[in-house]
Short mmCIF file of C-alpha atoms in Angstrom, two decimals:
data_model
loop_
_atom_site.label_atom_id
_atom_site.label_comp_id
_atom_site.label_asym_id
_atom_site.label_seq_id
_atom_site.Cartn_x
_atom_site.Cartn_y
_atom_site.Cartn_z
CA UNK Q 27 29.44 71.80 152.45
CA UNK Q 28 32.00 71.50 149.44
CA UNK Q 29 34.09 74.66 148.51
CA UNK Q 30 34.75 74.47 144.67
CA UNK Q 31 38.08 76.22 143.34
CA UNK Q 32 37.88 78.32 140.67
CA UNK Q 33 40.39 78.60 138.31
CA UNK Q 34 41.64 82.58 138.75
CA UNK Q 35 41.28 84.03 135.27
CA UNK Q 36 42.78 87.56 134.13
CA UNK Q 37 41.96 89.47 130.96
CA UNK Q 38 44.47 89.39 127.61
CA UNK Q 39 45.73 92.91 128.33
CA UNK Q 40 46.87 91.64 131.90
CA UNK Q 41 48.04 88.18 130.75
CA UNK Q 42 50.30 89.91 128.12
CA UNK Q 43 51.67 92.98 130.56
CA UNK Q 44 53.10 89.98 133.32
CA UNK Q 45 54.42 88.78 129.45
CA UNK Q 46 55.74 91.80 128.90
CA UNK Q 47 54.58 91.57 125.28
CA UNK Q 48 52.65 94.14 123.36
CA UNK Q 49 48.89 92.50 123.13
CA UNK Q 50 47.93 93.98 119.77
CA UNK Q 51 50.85 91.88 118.47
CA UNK Q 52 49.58 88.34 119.97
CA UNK Q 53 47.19 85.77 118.00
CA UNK Q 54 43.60 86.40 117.89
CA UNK Q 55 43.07 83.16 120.25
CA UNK Q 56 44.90 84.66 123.03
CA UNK Q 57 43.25 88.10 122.40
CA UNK Q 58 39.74 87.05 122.35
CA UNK Q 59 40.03 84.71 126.02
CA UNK Q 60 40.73 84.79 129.13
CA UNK Q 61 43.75 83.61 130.78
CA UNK Q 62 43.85 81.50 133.78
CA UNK Q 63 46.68 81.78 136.22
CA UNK Q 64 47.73 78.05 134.88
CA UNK Q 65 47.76 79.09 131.98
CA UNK Q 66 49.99 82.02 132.33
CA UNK Q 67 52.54 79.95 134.26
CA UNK Q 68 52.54 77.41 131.23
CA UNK Q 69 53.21 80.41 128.97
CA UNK Q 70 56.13 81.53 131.67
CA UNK Q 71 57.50 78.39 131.84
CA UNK Q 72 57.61 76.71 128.01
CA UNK Q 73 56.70 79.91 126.19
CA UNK Q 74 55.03 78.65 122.32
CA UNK Q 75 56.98 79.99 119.28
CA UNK Q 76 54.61 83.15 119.12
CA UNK Q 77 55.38 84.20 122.55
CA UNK Q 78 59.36 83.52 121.87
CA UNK Q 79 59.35 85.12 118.55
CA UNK Q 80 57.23 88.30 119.94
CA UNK Q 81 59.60 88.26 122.66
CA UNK Q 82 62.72 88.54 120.27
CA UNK Q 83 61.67 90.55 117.25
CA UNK Q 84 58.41 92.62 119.13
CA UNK Q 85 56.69 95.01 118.22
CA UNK Q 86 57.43 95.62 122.15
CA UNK Q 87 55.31 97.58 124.70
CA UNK Q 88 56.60 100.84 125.96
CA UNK Q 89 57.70 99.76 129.42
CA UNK Q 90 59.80 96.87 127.34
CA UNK Q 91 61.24 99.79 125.04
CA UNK Q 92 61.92 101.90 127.55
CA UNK Q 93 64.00 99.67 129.29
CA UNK Q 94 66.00 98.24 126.06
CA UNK Q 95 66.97 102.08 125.98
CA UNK Q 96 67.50 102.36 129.53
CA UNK Q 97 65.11 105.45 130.17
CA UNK Q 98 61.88 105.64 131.75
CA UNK Q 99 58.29 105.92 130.42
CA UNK Q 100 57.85 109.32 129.97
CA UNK Q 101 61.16 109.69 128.34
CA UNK Q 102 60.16 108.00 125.66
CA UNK Q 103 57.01 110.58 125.61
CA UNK Q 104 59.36 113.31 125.47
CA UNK Q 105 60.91 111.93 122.70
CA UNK Q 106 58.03 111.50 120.80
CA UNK Q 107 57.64 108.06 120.86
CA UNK Q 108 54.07 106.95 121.28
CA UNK Q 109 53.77 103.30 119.67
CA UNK Q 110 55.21 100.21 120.29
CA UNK Q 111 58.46 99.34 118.46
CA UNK Q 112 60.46 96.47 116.88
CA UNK Q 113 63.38 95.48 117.78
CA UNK Q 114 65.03 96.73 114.75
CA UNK Q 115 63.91 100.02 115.65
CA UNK Q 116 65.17 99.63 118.65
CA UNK Q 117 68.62 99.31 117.37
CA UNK Q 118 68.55 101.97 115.48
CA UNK Q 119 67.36 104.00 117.60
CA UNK Q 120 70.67 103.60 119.46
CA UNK Q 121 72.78 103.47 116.71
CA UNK Q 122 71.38 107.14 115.86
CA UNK Q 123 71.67 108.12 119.45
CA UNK Q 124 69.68 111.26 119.07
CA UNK Q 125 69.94 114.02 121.37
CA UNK Q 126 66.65 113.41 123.07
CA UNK Q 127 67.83 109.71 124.01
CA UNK Q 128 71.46 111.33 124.94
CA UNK Q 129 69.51 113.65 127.65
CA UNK Q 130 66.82 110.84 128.51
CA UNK Q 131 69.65 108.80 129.51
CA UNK Q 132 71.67 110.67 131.73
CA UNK Q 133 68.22 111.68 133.40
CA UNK Q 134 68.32 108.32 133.93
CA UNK Q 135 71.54 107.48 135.50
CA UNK Q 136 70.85 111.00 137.92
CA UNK Q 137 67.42 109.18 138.82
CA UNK Q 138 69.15 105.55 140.05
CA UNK Q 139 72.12 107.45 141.28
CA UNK Q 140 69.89 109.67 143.96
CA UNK Q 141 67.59 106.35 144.29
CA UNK Q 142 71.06 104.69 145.74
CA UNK Q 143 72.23 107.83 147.88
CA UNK Q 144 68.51 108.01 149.06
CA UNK Q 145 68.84 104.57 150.02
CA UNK Q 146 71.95 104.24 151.17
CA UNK Q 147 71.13 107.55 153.58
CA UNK Q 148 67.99 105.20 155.58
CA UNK Q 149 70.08 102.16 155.71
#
C-alpha cells in the first residue's frame, strides 16, 4: 500500500494574512486559487514585484496598520478607521498625530508595560 502526499493547499485570504498583505489588493490569479504551502514559501522567500510593491506602498490590512502606528486593532476602530490604508496615509496619519492616535498610543505603551511587569512577576 502506497501513501500519496498531497500538496497542503490554503485559501487566498489565508495565503495573503501569513503575507501580511491586504487580499483585495493582490492580482486576480492569486485571488481566484489556491495556495499550496510551496507555494507560499516561494512567495516568502523571493517575493514577485506585486508582492514587494504591495508590501511597500499597500493598501495594508489592519493588523499591518495597526502596527505601523504602534496601536492595537481596536484602536484603530476607535478611531474610526475601518479600511485598509496606504502607506501614504499612513504617514500622514502620523504627521497629523490626532488626538485619538495620541491616546491609542499611550494605551499602548500601558498595555506592553503591564504585559512586562506581568511577566516579569511569574518569572
Amino acid at each position: 500500500m502506497t501513501s500519496h502526499k498531497t500538496a497542503q493547499t490554503m485559501k487566498p485570504a489565508t495565503a495573503a494574512k501569513k503575507l501580511g498583505v491586504y487580499l483585495e489588493a493582490t492580482p486576480a490569479e492569486f485571488q481566484e486559487g489556491v495556495v499550496s504551502r510551496d507555494e507560499l514559501n516561494a512567495l516568502q522567500a523571493d517575493p514577485p514585484e506585486w508582492l514587494r510593491e504591495l508590501r511597500r506602498t499597500g493598501p495594508h490590512p489592519r493588523p499591518v496598520v495597526a502596527a505601523k502606528l504602534g496601536i492595537s486593532i481596536g484602536g484603530l476602530t476607535r478611531g474610526g478607521i475601518t479600511e485598509a490604508l496606504t502607506t501614504e496615509q499612513i504617514d500622514a496619519l502620523k504627521t497629523e498625530n490626532p488626538d485619538w492616535l495620541v491616546r491609542e498610543r499611550a494605551t499602548q505603551a500601558e498595555v506592553r508595560k503591564e504585559a512586562v511587569r506581568v511577566k516579569e512577576k511569574h518569572d
